[in-house]
Amino acid sequence: MTSARATPADAAAELVAVQFALARRGLGLAQAALAGAGRVESLRHYPRGDVIDADNRSQFYYHLHGSSRCPAAEHGHFHLFTRRPDGRFSHLAGLSLDDRGWPLRWFTTNRWVTGETWQWAPALSADIDRFAPRTTGRLAPVARWLGAMVWIHRRGLKALLRRRDAVVARHLLRRDADDFFEDRRHDVLTEQRIDLADTLSRLAGTPPPTPGDN
């Protein structure tokens, strides 16, 4: 459903519908992303081999690992990509979740983190708009939810990528590009906190709840 023709309200409705459907099964997005894995291993991709939708040039996986740059409440995070017909992929954003599956932040990463083909923000703008992965099985609702999340936040994600580019440009004034892009001291380059309740309230045209509301 989420596409260039969808409205933000359509995307919000799809996002909420997925979350409610999972909640009725006792699942949050973090648990759903693991697709019933009996054993959770640090850094392993869930699913193994990633979800790749060649028709929509969209790819994603979920994983968990410790890092001083991760929010204390983080359970794990998605990595979202655009995938070219020749198999090359470029990172669009990471999306952190807490253990209830509630989104915490968007973030961008240095090239070495995912082994991507680096693309500057202007080249990724249309890919942000296009990101709408589809798959079958247990991860189908997760794919729809991610597509809706990206569509709702697409302007902010494009701004986050432009900020990423500015960070990289400052480093490249004094460093070789390959030296910086492979520097393990630089992993997360930019990040943006997510307040999903506020975003959904704005899209619905209703004020978000305030402390003391029943």
Coordinates of N, CA and C in Angstrom, one line a residue:
M1 N 0.8 -1.2 0.0 CA 0.0 0.0 0.0 C 0.8 1.3 0.0
T2 N 2.0 1.3 0.8 CA 2.8 2.5 0.9 C 3.5 2.7 -0.4
S3 N 3.3 3.8 -1.0 CA 3.9 4.1 -2.3 C 3.9 5.6 -2.5
A4 N 4.4 6.1 -3.7 CA 4.4 7.5 -4.0 C 3.0 8.0 -4.0
R5 N 2.0 7.1 -4.2 CA 0.6 7.6 -4.3 C -0.1 7.6 -2.9
A6 N 0.5 7.0 -1.9 CA -0.1 7.0 -0.6 C 0.0 8.3 0.1
T7 N -1.0 8.6 0.9 CA -0.9 9.8 1.7 C -0.2 9.5 3.1
P8 N 0.3 10.4 3.8 CA 0.8 10.1 5.1 C -0.2 9.5 6.0
A9 N -1.5 9.9 5.9 CA -2.5 9.3 6.7 C -2.7 7.8 6.4
D10 N -2.6 7.5 5.1 CA -2.7 6.1 4.7 C -1.6 5.3 5.3
A11 N -0.3 5.8 5.2 CA 0.8 5.1 5.8 C 0.7 4.9 7.3
A12 N 0.2 6.0 8.0 CA 0.0 5.9 9.4 C -1.0 4.8 9.8
A13 N -2.1 4.7 9.0 CA -3.1 3.7 9.2 C -2.6 2.3 9.0
E14 N -1.7 2.1 8.0 CA -1.1 0.8 7.8 C -0.2 0.5 8.9
L15 N 0.6 1.4 9.4 CA 1.5 1.2 10.5 C 0.8 0.8 11.7
V16 N -0.3 1.5 12.1 CA -1.0 1.2 13.3 C -1.7 -0.1 13.2
A17 N -2.2 -0.5 12.0 CA -2.9 -1.7 11.8 C -2.0 -2.9 12.0
V18 N -0.7 -2.8 11.5 CA 0.3 -3.8 11.7 C 0.6 -4.0 13.2
Q19 N 0.8 -2.9 13.9 CA 1.1 -3.0 15.3 C 0.0 -3.6 16.1
F20 N -1.3 -3.2 15.8 CA -2.4 -3.8 16.5 C -2.5 -5.3 16.2
A21 N -2.3 -5.7 15.0 CA -2.4 -7.1 14.6 C -1.3 -7.9 15.3
L22 N -0.1 -7.4 15.4 CA 0.9 -8.1 16.1 C 0.6 -8.1 17.6
A23 N 0.1 -7.0 18.2 CA -0.2 -7.0 19.6 C -1.3 -8.0 20.0
R24 N -2.2 -8.2 19.1 CA -3.2 -9.2 19.4 C -2.6 -10.6 19.5
R25 N -1.5 -10.8 18.9 CA -0.8 -12.1 19.0 C 0.3 -12.1 20.1
G26 N 0.3 -11.0 20.8 CA 1.3 -10.9 21.9 C 2.7 -10.6 21.5
L27 N 2.8 -9.9 20.3 CA 4.1 -9.6 19.7 C 4.3 -8.1 19.6
G28 N 5.5 -7.7 19.7 CA 5.9 -6.3 19.3 C 6.8 -6.5 18.1
L29 N 7.2 -5.3 17.5 CA 8.0 -5.4 16.3 C 9.3 -6.0 16.5
A30 N 9.9 -5.9 17.6 CA 11.2 -6.5 17.8 C 11.1 -8.0 17.8
Q31 N 10.1 -8.6 18.4 CA 9.9 -10.0 18.4 C 9.5 -10.5 17.0
A32 N 8.6 -9.7 16.4 CA 8.2 -10.1 15.0 C 9.4 -10.1 14.1
A33 N 10.3 -9.2 14.2 CA 11.5 -9.1 13.3 C 12.4 -10.3 13.4
L34 N 12.3 -11.0 14.6 CA 13.2 -12.2 14.8 C 12.5 -13.4 14.1
A35 N 11.3 -13.3 13.7 CA 10.6 -14.3 12.9 C 10.6 -15.7 13.6
G36 N 10.5 -15.7 14.9 CA 10.4 -17.0 15.6 C 11.7 -17.7 15.8
A37 N 12.8 -17.0 15.7 CA 14.1 -17.6 15.9 C 14.2 -18.1 17.3
G38 N 14.7 -19.4 17.5 CA 14.8 -20.0 18.8 C 16.0 -19.5 19.5
R39 N 17.0 -19.1 18.8 CA 18.2 -18.6 19.4 C 18.6 -17.3 18.8
V40 N 18.9 -16.3 19.6 CA 19.2 -15.0 19.1 C 20.7 -14.8 19.3
E41 N 21.4 -14.5 18.2 CA 22.9 -14.4 18.2 C 23.3 -12.9 17.8
S42 N 24.2 -12.4 18.6 CA 24.7 -11.1 18.3 C 25.2 -11.0 16.9
L43 N 24.9 -9.9 16.2 CA 25.3 -9.5 14.8 C 24.7 -10.4 13.7
R44 N 24.0 -11.5 14.1 CA 23.4 -12.3 13.0 C 22.3 -11.5 12.3
H45 N 22.2 -11.6 11.0 CA 21.1 -11.0 10.3 C 19.8 -11.8 10.5
Y46 N 18.7 -11.1 10.8 CA 17.4 -11.7 10.9 C 16.5 -11.0 9.8
P47 N 16.0 -11.8 8.8 CA 16.3 -13.2 8.5 C 17.7 -13.4 7.9
R48 N 18.2 -14.6 8.0 CA 19.5 -14.9 7.4 C 19.3 -14.6 5.9
G49 N 20.2 -13.9 5.3 CA 20.1 -13.5 3.9 C 19.3 -12.3 3.6
D50 N 18.7 -11.7 4.6 CA 18.0 -10.4 4.5 C 16.7 -10.6 3.8
V51 N 15.8 -9.7 3.9 CA 14.6 -9.6 3.0 C 15.0 -8.7 1.9
I52 N 14.9 -9.2 0.7 CA 15.3 -8.5 -0.6 C 14.1 -8.5 -1.5
D53 N 13.6 -7.3 -1.8 CA 12.5 -7.1 -2.7 C 13.0 -6.4 -4.0
A54 N 13.4 -7.2 -5.0 CA 14.0 -6.7 -6.2 C 13.1 -5.7 -6.9
D55 N 11.8 -6.1 -6.9 CA 10.9 -5.2 -7.7 C 10.8 -3.8 -7.1
N56 N 10.9 -3.7 -5.8 CA 10.8 -2.4 -5.2 C 12.2 -1.8 -4.8
R57 N 13.2 -2.6 -5.2 CA 14.6 -2.2 -4.9 C 14.8 -1.9 -3.4
S58 N 14.2 -2.7 -2.6 CA 14.2 -2.5 -1.1 C 14.8 -3.7 -0.4
Q59 N 15.5 -3.5 0.6 CA 16.2 -4.6 1.4 C 16.3 -4.2 2.8
F60 N 16.1 -5.2 3.7 CA 16.3 -4.9 5.2 C 16.7 -6.1 5.9
Y61 N 17.2 -5.9 7.1 CA 17.4 -7.0 8.1 C 17.4 -6.3 9.5
Y62 N 17.2 -7.2 10.5 CA 17.2 -6.8 11.9 C 18.4 -7.5 12.6
H63 N 19.1 -6.8 13.5 CA 20.0 -7.5 14.3 C 20.3 -6.8 15.6
L64 N 21.0 -7.5 16.5 CA 21.3 -7.0 17.8 C 22.8 -7.0 18.1
H65 N 23.3 -6.0 18.7 CA 24.7 -6.1 19.2 C 24.9 -4.9 20.1
G66 N 25.9 -5.1 21.0 CA 26.2 -4.0 21.9 C 27.1 -2.9 21.3
S67 N 26.9 -1.7 21.7 CA 27.7 -0.6 21.2 C 27.5 0.6 22.2
S68 N 28.5 1.4 22.4 CA 28.4 2.5 23.3 C 27.5 3.6 22.6
R69 N 27.3 3.5 21.3 CA 26.5 4.5 20.6 C 25.0 4.1 20.6
C70 N 24.7 2.9 21.1 CA 23.3 2.5 21.1 C 22.5 3.1 22.3
P71 N 21.3 3.5 22.1 CA 20.5 3.9 23.3 C 20.4 2.8 24.3
A72 N 20.4 3.2 25.6 CA 20.4 2.2 26.7 C 19.2 1.3 26.5
A73 N 18.0 1.8 26.0 CA 16.8 1.0 25.9 C 16.7 0.2 24.7
E74 N 17.7 0.2 23.8 CA 17.6 -0.5 22.5 C 17.7 -2.0 22.7
H75 N 16.7 -2.7 22.0 CA 16.7 -4.1 21.9 C 17.6 -4.5 20.7
G76 N 17.4 -3.9 19.6 CA 18.1 -4.1 18.3 C 17.7 -3.1 17.3
H77 N 18.1 -3.3 16.1 CA 17.8 -2.3 15.1 C 17.7 -2.9 13.7
F78 N 17.0 -2.2 12.8 CA 16.9 -2.6 11.4 C 18.0 -1.8 10.7
H79 N 18.5 -2.4 9.6 CA 19.2 -1.6 8.6 C 18.4 -1.7 7.3
L80 N 18.2 -0.5 6.7 CA 17.3 -0.4 5.5 C 18.2 0.0 4.3
F81 N 18.0 -0.6 3.2 CA 18.8 -0.3 2.0 C 18.0 -0.2 0.7
T82 N 18.6 0.5 -0.2 CA 18.1 0.4 -1.6 C 19.0 -0.5 -2.3
R83 N 18.5 -1.4 -3.2 CA 19.3 -2.4 -3.8 C 19.2 -2.2 -5.3
R84 N 20.3 -2.1 -6.0 CA 20.4 -1.9 -7.4 C 20.2 -3.2 -8.2
P85 N 19.8 -3.1 -9.4 CA 19.6 -4.4 -10.2 C 20.8 -5.2 -10.3
D86 N 22.0 -4.6 -10.2 CA 23.3 -5.4 -10.3 C 23.7 -5.9 -9.0
G87 N 22.8 -5.8 -7.9 CA 23.1 -6.4 -6.6 C 23.8 -5.5 -5.7
R88 N 24.3 -4.3 -6.1 CA 24.9 -3.3 -5.2 C 23.8 -2.8 -4.3
F89 N 24.1 -2.4 -3.1 CA 23.2 -1.9 -2.1 C 23.8 -0.7 -1.4
S90 N 22.9 0.2 -1.0 CA 23.3 1.5 -0.3 C 22.4 1.7 0.9
H91 N 23.0 2.1 2.0 CA 22.3 2.2 3.2 C 21.4 3.5 3.2
L92 N 20.2 3.3 3.6 CA 19.3 4.5 3.7 C 19.2 5.0 5.1
A93 N 19.0 4.0 6.1 CA 19.0 4.4 7.5 C 18.9 3.2 8.4
G94 N 19.3 3.4 9.6 CA 19.0 2.4 10.7 C 17.9 2.8 11.5
L95 N 17.2 1.9 12.1 CA 16.0 2.2 12.9 C 16.1 1.3 14.2
S96 N 16.3 2.0 15.3 CA 16.4 1.3 16.6 C 15.0 1.1 17.2
L97 N 14.9 -0.1 17.9 CA 13.7 -0.4 18.6 C 14.0 -0.8 20.1
D98 N 13.0 -0.5 21.0 CA 13.2 -1.0 22.3 C 12.6 -2.4 22.4
D99 N 12.7 -3.0 23.6 CA 12.3 -4.4 23.7 C 10.8 -4.6 23.5
R100 N 10.0 -3.6 23.5 CA 8.6 -3.7 23.2 C 8.3 -3.5 21.7
G101 N 9.4 -3.2 21.0 CA 9.2 -2.9 19.5 C 8.9 -1.5 19.2
W102 N 9.0 -0.6 20.2 CA 8.7 0.8 19.9 C 9.9 1.5 19.3
P103 N 9.8 2.3 18.2 CA 10.9 2.9 17.6 C 11.5 4.0 18.5
L104 N 12.8 4.0 18.5 CA 13.6 5.0 19.4 C 14.3 6.1 18.6
R105 N 14.9 5.7 17.5 CA 15.7 6.7 16.7 C 15.9 6.2 15.3
W106 N 16.1 7.1 14.4 CA 16.7 6.8 13.1 C 18.2 7.2 13.2
F107 N 19.0 6.5 12.4 CA 20.5 6.9 12.4 C 21.1 6.5 11.0
T108 N 22.2 7.1 10.7 CA 23.0 6.8 9.5 C 24.3 6.3 9.9
T109 N 25.0 5.6 9.1 CA 26.2 5.0 9.4 C 27.3 5.2 8.4
N110 N 28.6 5.0 8.8 CA 29.7 5.1 8.0 C 29.7 3.9 7.0
R111 N 30.4 4.0 5.9 CA 30.4 2.9 4.9 C 30.8 1.6 5.4
W112 N 31.8 1.5 6.2 CA 32.3 0.2 6.7 C 31.3 -0.6 7.5
V113 N 30.3 0.0 8.1 CA 29.4 -0.6 9.0 C 28.6 -1.7 8.3
T114 N 28.1 -1.4 7.1 CA 27.3 -2.4 6.3 C 28.0 -2.9 5.0
G115 N 29.1 -2.3 4.7 CA 29.8 -2.7 3.4 C 29.0 -2.2 2.2
E116 N 28.3 -1.1 2.3 CA 27.5 -0.6 1.3 C 28.3 0.0 0.1
T117 N 27.7 0.3 -1.0 CA 28.2 1.2 -2.0 C 27.7 2.6 -1.6
W118 N 28.7 3.4 -1.3 CA 28.3 4.8 -0.8 C 27.6 5.6 -1.9
Q119 N 26.6 6.2 -1.4 CA 25.8 7.2 -2.3 C 25.6 8.4 -1.5
W120 N 25.8 9.6 -2.1 CA 25.5 10.8 -1.4 C 24.0 11.1 -1.3
A121 N 23.5 11.9 -0.4 CA 22.1 12.1 -0.1 C 21.3 12.4 -1.4
P122 N 21.7 13.3 -2.3 CA 20.8 13.6 -3.4 C 20.5 12.3 -4.3
A123 N 21.4 11.4 -4.3 CA 21.2 10.2 -5.1 C 20.3 9.2 -4.4
L124 N 20.1 9.4 -3.1 CA 19.2 8.5 -2.3 C 17.8 9.0 -2.1
S125 N 17.5 10.2 -2.5 CA 16.2 10.8 -2.3 C 15.1 10.0 -2.9
A126 N 15.2 9.7 -4.1 CA 14.2 8.9 -4.8 C 14.0 7.5 -4.2
D127 N 15.2 7.0 -3.7 CA 15.1 5.6 -3.1 C 14.4 5.7 -1.7
I128 N 14.5 6.8 -1.0 CA 13.7 6.9 0.2 C 12.2 6.9 -0.1
D129 N 11.8 7.6 -1.2 CA 10.4 7.6 -1.6 C 10.0 6.2 -2.1
R130 N 10.9 5.5 -2.7 CA 10.5 4.2 -3.3 C 10.5 3.0 -2.3
F131 N 11.1 3.2 -1.1 CA 11.3 2.1 -0.2 C 9.9 1.6 0.3
A132 N 9.6 0.4 -0.1 CA 8.3 -0.3 0.2 C 8.5 -1.8 0.1
P133 N 9.3 -2.4 0.9 CA 9.5 -3.8 0.8 C 8.3 -4.7 0.9
R134 N 8.2 -5.7 0.1 CA 7.1 -6.7 0.2 C 7.8 -8.1 0.3
T135 N 7.2 -8.9 1.1 CA 7.7 -10.3 1.2 C 6.5 -11.2 1.7
T136 N 6.7 -12.5 1.8 CA 5.6 -13.4 2.3 C 6.0 -13.9 3.6
G137 N 5.1 -14.6 4.3 CA 5.4 -15.3 5.5 C 5.4 -14.4 6.7
R138 N 6.1 -14.8 7.7 CA 6.1 -14.1 9.0 C 6.6 -12.7 9.0
L139 N 7.4 -12.4 8.0 CA 8.0 -11.0 8.0 C 7.2 -10.1 7.1
A140 N 6.1 -10.5 6.5 CA 5.3 -9.7 5.6 C 4.8 -8.5 6.4
P141 N 4.2 -8.6 7.6 CA 3.8 -7.4 8.3 C 4.9 -6.5 8.7
V142 N 6.0 -7.0 9.0 CA 7.2 -6.2 9.4 C 7.6 -5.4 8.2
A143 N 7.6 -6.0 7.0 CA 8.0 -5.2 5.8 C 7.0 -4.1 5.5
R144 N 5.7 -4.3 5.7 CA 4.8 -3.3 5.5 C 4.9 -2.2 6.5
W145 N 5.2 -2.5 7.7 CA 5.4 -1.5 8.8 C 6.6 -0.7 8.5
L146 N 7.7 -1.3 8.0 CA 8.9 -0.5 7.7 C 8.6 0.5 6.5
G147 N 7.9 0.0 5.5 CA 7.6 0.9 4.4 C 6.8 2.1 4.9
A148 N 5.9 1.8 5.8 CA 5.0 2.9 6.3 C 5.9 3.9 7.1
M149 N 6.8 3.3 8.0 CA 7.6 4.2 8.8 C 8.5 5.1 7.9
V150 N 9.1 4.6 6.9 CA 9.9 5.4 6.0 C 9.1 6.4 5.3
W151 N 7.9 6.1 4.8 CA 7.1 7.0 4.1 C 6.7 8.2 5.0
I152 N 6.3 7.9 6.3 CA 5.9 8.9 7.2 C 7.0 9.9 7.5
H153 N 8.2 9.3 7.6 CA 9.4 10.1 8.1 C 10.3 10.5 6.9
R154 N 9.8 10.4 5.7 CA 10.7 10.5 4.5 C 11.4 11.9 4.5
R155 N 10.7 13.0 4.8 CA 11.4 14.3 4.8 C 12.5 14.3 5.8
G156 N 12.2 13.8 7.0 CA 13.2 13.8 8.1 C 14.4 12.9 7.7
L157 N 14.2 11.8 7.0 CA 15.2 10.9 6.6 C 16.1 11.6 5.6
K158 N 15.5 12.3 4.7 CA 16.3 13.0 3.7 C 17.2 14.0 4.3
A159 N 16.7 14.7 5.3 CA 17.4 15.7 6.1 C 18.5 15.1 6.8
L160 N 18.3 13.9 7.4 CA 19.3 13.2 8.2 C 20.4 12.7 7.3
L161 N 20.1 12.3 6.1 CA 21.2 12.0 5.1 C 22.0 13.2 4.7
R162 N 21.3 14.3 4.5 CA 22.1 15.5 4.2 C 23.0 15.9 5.4
R163 N 22.6 15.8 6.6 CA 23.4 16.0 7.7 C 24.6 15.0 7.8
R164 N 24.3 13.8 7.4 CA 25.4 12.8 7.3 C 26.4 13.2 6.3
D165 N 26.0 13.7 5.2 CA 26.9 14.2 4.1 C 27.8 15.3 4.6
A166 N 27.2 16.2 5.4 CA 27.9 17.4 6.0 C 29.0 16.9 6.9
V167 N 28.7 15.9 7.8 CA 29.7 15.3 8.7 C 30.8 14.7 7.9
V168 N 30.5 13.9 6.9 CA 31.5 13.3 6.1 C 32.4 14.3 5.3
A169 N 31.7 15.4 4.8 CA 32.5 16.4 4.0 C 33.5 17.1 4.9
R170 N 33.1 17.3 6.2 CA 34.1 18.0 7.1 C 35.3 17.1 7.3
H171 N 35.1 15.8 7.4 CA 36.2 14.9 7.6 C 37.1 14.8 6.4
L172 N 36.4 14.8 5.2 CA 37.2 14.7 3.9 C 38.0 15.9 3.6
L173 N 37.8 17.0 4.3 CA 38.7 18.2 4.1 C 40.1 17.9 4.6
R174 N 40.2 16.9 5.5 CA 41.6 16.7 6.0 C 42.0 15.2 6.0
R175 N 41.1 14.4 5.4 CA 41.4 12.9 5.3 C 41.1 12.3 4.0
D176 N 41.8 11.3 3.6 CA 41.5 10.5 2.4 C 40.2 9.8 2.6
A177 N 39.4 9.8 1.5 CA 38.0 9.2 1.6 C 38.0 7.8 2.1
D178 N 38.8 6.9 1.5 CA 38.8 5.5 1.9 C 39.3 5.4 3.4
D179 N 40.2 6.2 3.8 CA 40.7 6.2 5.2 C 39.5 6.5 6.1
F180 N 38.7 7.5 5.8 CA 37.6 7.8 6.7 C 36.5 6.8 6.6
F181 N 36.1 6.3 5.4 CA 35.0 5.4 5.3 C 35.3 4.1 5.9
E182 N 36.5 3.7 6.2 CA 36.9 2.4 6.8 C 37.3 2.6 8.2
D183 N 37.2 3.8 8.8 CA 37.6 4.1 10.2 C 36.6 3.6 11.2
R184 N 37.0 2.5 11.9 CA 36.1 1.9 12.9 C 35.8 2.8 14.1
R185 N 36.5 3.9 14.2 CA 36.1 4.9 15.3 C 34.9 5.7 14.9
H186 N 34.5 5.7 13.7 CA 33.3 6.4 13.2 C 32.3 5.4 12.7
D187 N 31.3 5.1 13.4 CA 30.2 4.2 13.0 C 28.9 4.9 12.7
V188 N 28.2 5.4 13.8 CA 27.0 6.2 13.6 C 27.4 7.7 13.3
L189 N 26.9 8.2 12.2 CA 27.3 9.6 11.8 C 26.3 10.6 12.2
T190 N 25.0 10.3 12.1 CA 23.9 11.2 12.5 C 22.8 10.4 13.0
E191 N 22.0 11.0 13.9 CA 20.8 10.3 14.4 C 19.7 11.3 14.7
Q192 N 18.5 10.8 14.8 CA 17.3 11.6 15.1 C 16.3 10.8 16.0
R193 N 16.0 11.3 17.1 CA 15.0 10.6 18.0 C 13.7 10.6 17.3
I194 N 12.9 9.5 17.6 CA 11.6 9.3 17.1 C 10.6 9.5 18.2
D195 N 9.6 10.3 18.0 CA 8.4 10.4 18.9 C 7.2 9.9 18.0
L196 N 7.0 8.6 18.0 CA 6.0 8.1 17.1 C 4.6 8.5 17.5
A197 N 4.3 8.6 18.8 CA 3.0 9.0 19.2 C 2.6 10.4 18.8
D198 N 3.6 11.3 18.9 CA 3.4 12.6 18.5 C 3.2 12.7 16.9
T199 N 4.0 12.0 16.2 CA 3.9 12.0 14.7 C 2.5 11.5 14.3
L200 N 2.0 10.4 14.9 CA 0.7 9.8 14.5 C -0.4 10.8 14.9
S201 N -0.2 11.4 16.1 CA -1.3 12.4 16.5 C -1.4 13.6 15.5
R202 N -0.2 14.0 15.1 CA -0.2 15.2 14.1 C -0.9 14.7 12.8
L203 N -0.6 13.5 12.3 CA -1.2 13.1 11.1 C -2.7 12.9 11.2
A204 N -3.1 12.5 12.4 CA -4.5 12.3 12.6 C -5.3 13.6 12.9
G205 N -4.5 14.7 13.1 CA -5.1 15.9 13.4 C -5.6 16.1 14.9
T206 N -5.0 15.2 15.8 CA -5.4 15.3 17.2 C -4.2 15.6 18.0
P207 N -4.3 16.3 19.1 CA -3.2 16.6 19.9 C -2.7 15.3 20.6
P208 N -1.3 15.2 20.8 CA -0.8 14.1 21.6 C -1.2 14.1 23.0
P209 N -1.3 13.0 23.7 CA -1.7 13.0 25.1 C -0.6 13.7 26.0
T210 N -1.1 14.4 27.0 CA -0.2 15.1 27.9 C -0.3 14.4 29.3
P211 N 0.7 14.6 30.1 CA 0.7 14.0 31.5 C -0.6 14.4 32.2
G212 N -1.2 13.4 32.8 CA -2.4 13.7 33.5 C -3.7 13.4 32.7
D213 N -3.5 13.2 31.4 CA -4.7 12.8 30.6 C -5.2 11.4 31.0
N214 N -6.5 11.2 31.0 CA -7.0 9.8 31.3 C -7.1 9.1 30.0

